[in-house]
Amino acid sequence: QKEVEQNSGPLSVPEGAIASLNCTYSDRGSQSFFWYRQYSGKSPELIMSIYSNGDKEDGRFTAQLNKASQYVSLLIRDSQPSDSATYLCAVNYSNYQLIWGAGTKLIIKP
Amino acid sequence: DTGVSQDPRHKITKRGQNVTFRCDPISEHNRLYWYRQTLGQGPEFLTYFQNEAQLEKSRLLSDRFSAERPKGSFSTLEIQRTEQGDSAMYLCASRDRGYGNTEAFFGQGTRLTVV
């Protein structure tokens, strides 16, 4: 059974601090990893993709991938109240299969 | 707007009625997914199309659900004899061709309420 695990939260972080979101996956053959943000009542919106071990930075967002530990994370620097949302981790297991975590609810406190 | 488009955005229907949703993917994307999402859960896979071919359908999906993508462009999802448990957000996503690595982009979703 292919699984993607996320802590459901809520994760509460003060404004301006770093928010750290984590995701683990079960299949070592996975090649592609995605982070999505979802506001309440809206559809998921792509934030970042990562394919290679290490860090990938895009503005205030950094994705980190460790295939040996089957672990992918998302760091949000200088957290803003507008970052409050649910963050979904998705893992590509085959040519087309995307397996989704249940998401972590992030709350940024002003 | 060249993003993924879904119609309608909201649908309220009485139990037992049939409903049909439409998804127009990003034009050059050959891969199309339907998902269902309920509160506090991640997207639940329903079915996948590559061009006009339906390559996978979730084993959890009852026979009341059917999807088509007749010309490899837009897709429809039909739910027959709706039940209250079908109330959810129905999401469509598309991806460009390319082995595995391309990102999926979602439409705005169709929120279904069965009363």
Coordinates of C-alpha atoms in Angstrom, one line a residue:
Chain A
Q1 CA 0.0 0.0 0.0
K2 CA 1.6 3.3 -1.1
E3 CA 1.2 5.9 1.5
V4 CA 2.0 9.5 2.1
E5 CA 1.9 10.7 5.7
Q6 CA 1.6 14.2 7.1
N7 CA 0.9 15.5 10.6
S8 CA -2.6 16.9 10.4
G9 CA -1.8 19.7 12.8
P10 CA -2.8 22.4 13.3
L11 CA 0.7 23.8 13.4
S12 CA 0.7 27.2 15.0
V13 CA 3.6 29.5 14.1
P14 CA 4.1 33.2 15.1
E15 CA 4.2 35.7 12.3
G16 CA 7.7 36.2 11.0
A17 CA 8.9 32.8 12.2
I18 CA 9.9 29.8 10.1
A19 CA 7.1 27.2 9.5
S20 CA 8.3 23.7 8.9
L21 CA 6.0 21.1 7.3
N22 CA 6.9 17.5 6.9
C23 CA 5.9 14.6 4.8
T24 CA 7.0 10.9 4.6
Y25 CA 6.3 8.4 1.9
S26 CA 6.4 4.7 1.7
D27 CA 7.7 3.8 -1.8
R28 CA 11.5 4.2 -2.4
G29 CA 10.9 4.3 -6.2
S30 CA 9.2 7.7 -6.0
Q31 CA 10.8 10.3 -8.3
S32 CA 8.7 13.4 -8.0
F33 CA 7.4 15.3 -5.0
F34 CA 5.0 18.3 -4.9
W35 CA 3.7 20.7 -2.3
Y36 CA 0.3 22.3 -2.7
R37 CA -1.4 25.0 -0.6
Q38 CA -5.2 24.9 -0.1
Y39 CA -7.2 27.6 1.4
S40 CA -10.5 26.6 3.0
G41 CA -13.2 25.9 0.4
K42 CA -10.7 26.4 -2.5
S43 CA -8.8 23.9 -4.7
P44 CA -5.1 23.0 -4.2
E45 CA -2.6 25.4 -5.7
L46 CA 0.9 24.2 -6.6
I47 CA 3.7 25.8 -4.5
M48 CA 6.8 23.8 -5.4
S49 CA 8.0 20.6 -7.0
I50 CA 11.3 18.8 -6.2
Y51 CA 12.9 15.9 -7.9
S52 CA 16.4 15.6 -6.6
N53 CA 17.9 15.2 -3.1
G54 CA 18.7 18.5 -1.4
D55 CA 17.1 21.9 -1.1
K56 CA 15.2 23.9 -3.7
E57 CA 14.4 27.5 -2.9
D58 CA 11.7 29.7 -4.4
G59 CA 11.2 33.0 -2.6
R60 CA 10.2 32.4 1.0
F61 CA 9.7 28.7 0.3
T62 CA 12.3 26.0 0.5
A63 CA 11.6 22.3 -0.3
Q64 CA 13.9 19.7 1.1
L65 CA 14.1 16.1 -0.2
N66 CA 15.9 13.2 1.4
K67 CA 15.2 10.0 -0.6
A68 CA 17.3 7.8 1.7
S69 CA 15.0 8.7 4.6
Q70 CA 11.9 9.0 2.4
Y71 CA 11.2 12.4 3.7
V72 CA 10.2 15.7 2.1
S73 CA 9.7 19.0 3.8
L74 CA 8.6 22.5 3.1
L75 CA 10.0 25.5 5.0
I76 CA 8.2 28.9 4.9
R77 CA 10.4 31.8 6.0
D78 CA 9.1 35.0 7.4
S79 CA 5.6 33.5 7.8
Q80 CA 2.7 35.7 7.0
P81 CA -1.0 35.4 8.1
S82 CA -1.8 34.8 4.4
D83 CA 0.2 31.6 4.6
S84 CA -2.4 30.2 6.9
A85 CA -3.8 27.3 4.9
T86 CA -3.7 23.5 4.6
Y87 CA -0.5 22.2 2.9
L88 CA -0.8 19.0 0.9
C89 CA 2.1 16.8 0.0
A90 CA 1.8 14.7 -3.2
V91 CA 4.2 12.0 -4.4
N92 CA 4.4 10.6 -7.9
Y93 CA 4.7 6.8 -7.9
S94 CA 4.5 5.9 -11.5
N95 CA 4.1 7.5 -14.8
Y96 CA 0.8 9.0 -13.7
Q97 CA -0.1 8.0 -10.1
L98 CA -0.1 10.8 -7.6
I99 CA -0.6 9.8 -4.0
W100 CA -1.7 12.6 -1.6
G101 CA -1.2 13.2 2.1
A102 CA -4.2 14.4 4.1
G103 CA -2.5 17.7 4.6
T104 CA -1.2 19.8 7.5
K105 CA -3.2 22.8 8.7
L106 CA -0.9 25.8 9.3
I107 CA -2.0 28.8 11.4
I108 CA 0.2 31.9 11.4
K109 CA -0.5 34.0 14.5
P110 CA -0.2 37.8 14.1
Chain B
D1 CA -7.7 32.3 -18.7
T2 CA -5.8 29.2 -19.8
G3 CA -6.1 27.3 -16.6
V4 CA -8.2 24.3 -15.7
S5 CA -11.9 25.1 -15.8
Q6 CA -14.7 23.3 -14.0
D7 CA -18.4 23.7 -14.3
P8 CA -20.6 24.2 -12.3
R9 CA -18.9 25.6 -9.3
H10 CA -21.7 24.6 -7.0
K11 CA -24.5 22.0 -7.4
I12 CA -27.3 21.2 -5.0
T13 CA -29.4 18.2 -5.9
K14 CA -31.9 16.0 -4.3
R15 CA -31.0 12.5 -3.4
G16 CA -31.6 10.1 -6.2
Q17 CA -31.0 12.6 -9.0
N18 CA -28.3 12.4 -11.5
V19 CA -25.6 15.1 -11.8
T20 CA -22.9 15.7 -14.4
F21 CA -19.8 17.9 -14.0
R22 CA -17.5 19.2 -16.7
C23 CA -13.8 19.8 -16.8
D24 CA -11.8 21.7 -19.4
P25 CA -8.1 21.0 -18.9
I26 CA -5.2 23.2 -19.9
S27 CA -5.2 22.8 -23.7
E28 CA -1.8 21.1 -24.2
H29 CA -2.2 18.7 -21.2
N30 CA -3.0 15.1 -22.2
R31 CA -3.4 13.7 -18.7
L32 CA -6.6 14.4 -16.7
Y33 CA -7.6 13.3 -13.2
W34 CA -10.8 13.4 -11.2
Y35 CA -10.6 13.6 -7.4
R36 CA -13.1 13.8 -4.6
Q37 CA -12.3 15.7 -1.4
T38 CA -14.1 15.9 1.9
L39 CA -13.3 18.1 4.8
G40 CA -10.0 17.4 6.5
Q41 CA -8.9 14.9 3.9
G42 CA -6.5 15.0 0.9
P43 CA -7.8 14.5 -2.6
E44 CA -9.2 11.0 -3.1
F45 CA -8.4 9.6 -6.6
L46 CA -11.4 8.7 -8.7
T47 CA -10.2 8.2 -12.2
Y48 CA -7.4 9.0 -14.7
F49 CA -7.4 9.7 -18.5
Q50 CA -4.5 9.8 -20.8
N51 CA -5.8 11.5 -23.9
E52 CA -9.2 9.9 -24.5
A53 CA -8.3 6.6 -22.8
Q54 CA -9.5 6.0 -19.2
L55 CA -6.5 4.1 -17.9
E56 CA -7.5 3.8 -14.2
K57 CA -10.6 3.9 -12.1
S58 CA -10.6 3.7 -8.3
R59 CA -11.7 0.4 -6.9
L60 CA -13.6 2.5 -4.3
L61 CA -15.7 4.0 -7.0
S62 CA -19.2 2.6 -7.2
D63 CA -20.9 1.8 -10.5
R64 CA -22.9 5.0 -10.1
F65 CA -19.9 7.0 -11.1
S66 CA -18.8 7.2 -14.7
A67 CA -16.4 9.5 -16.6
E68 CA -15.7 10.2 -20.2
R69 CA -13.2 12.2 -22.2
P70 CA -14.5 11.6 -25.7
K71 CA -12.0 13.6 -27.8
G72 CA -9.1 13.8 -25.4
S73 CA -10.0 17.4 -24.5
F74 CA -12.8 18.1 -22.0
S75 CA -14.1 15.5 -19.6
T76 CA -17.4 14.8 -17.8
L77 CA -18.0 13.0 -14.5
E78 CA -21.6 11.7 -14.0
I79 CA -23.0 10.5 -10.7
Q80 CA -26.2 8.6 -11.0
R81 CA -28.8 8.2 -8.2
T82 CA -26.9 10.5 -5.9
E83 CA -26.7 9.8 -2.2
Q84 CA -26.0 12.1 0.7
G85 CA -22.5 10.5 1.0
D86 CA -21.7 11.8 -2.4
S87 CA -21.6 15.4 -1.0
A88 CA -18.0 16.6 -1.5
M89 CA -15.8 18.8 -3.5
Y90 CA -15.1 17.2 -6.9
L91 CA -11.7 18.3 -8.3
C92 CA -10.3 18.0 -11.8
A93 CA -6.6 18.3 -12.5
S94 CA -4.5 18.1 -15.6
R95 CA -0.8 17.5 -16.3
D96 CA 1.3 17.9 -19.4
R97 CA 2.8 14.9 -21.1
G98 CA 6.2 13.7 -19.8
Y99 CA 7.1 10.8 -17.7
G100 CA 5.8 11.4 -14.2
N101 CA 7.6 14.6 -13.4
T102 CA 5.2 17.3 -14.6
E103 CA 3.1 19.2 -12.1
A104 CA -0.7 18.8 -11.8
F105 CA -2.9 21.9 -12.0
F106 CA -6.3 22.0 -10.5
G107 CA -9.6 23.6 -11.5
Q108 CA -11.7 25.5 -9.0
G109 CA -13.7 22.4 -8.1
T110 CA -17.4 21.6 -8.1
R111 CA -19.0 21.5 -4.7
L112 CA -21.8 19.0 -4.6
T113 CA -24.4 19.0 -1.9
V114 CA -27.0 16.2 -1.9
V115 CA -30.1 17.0 0.2

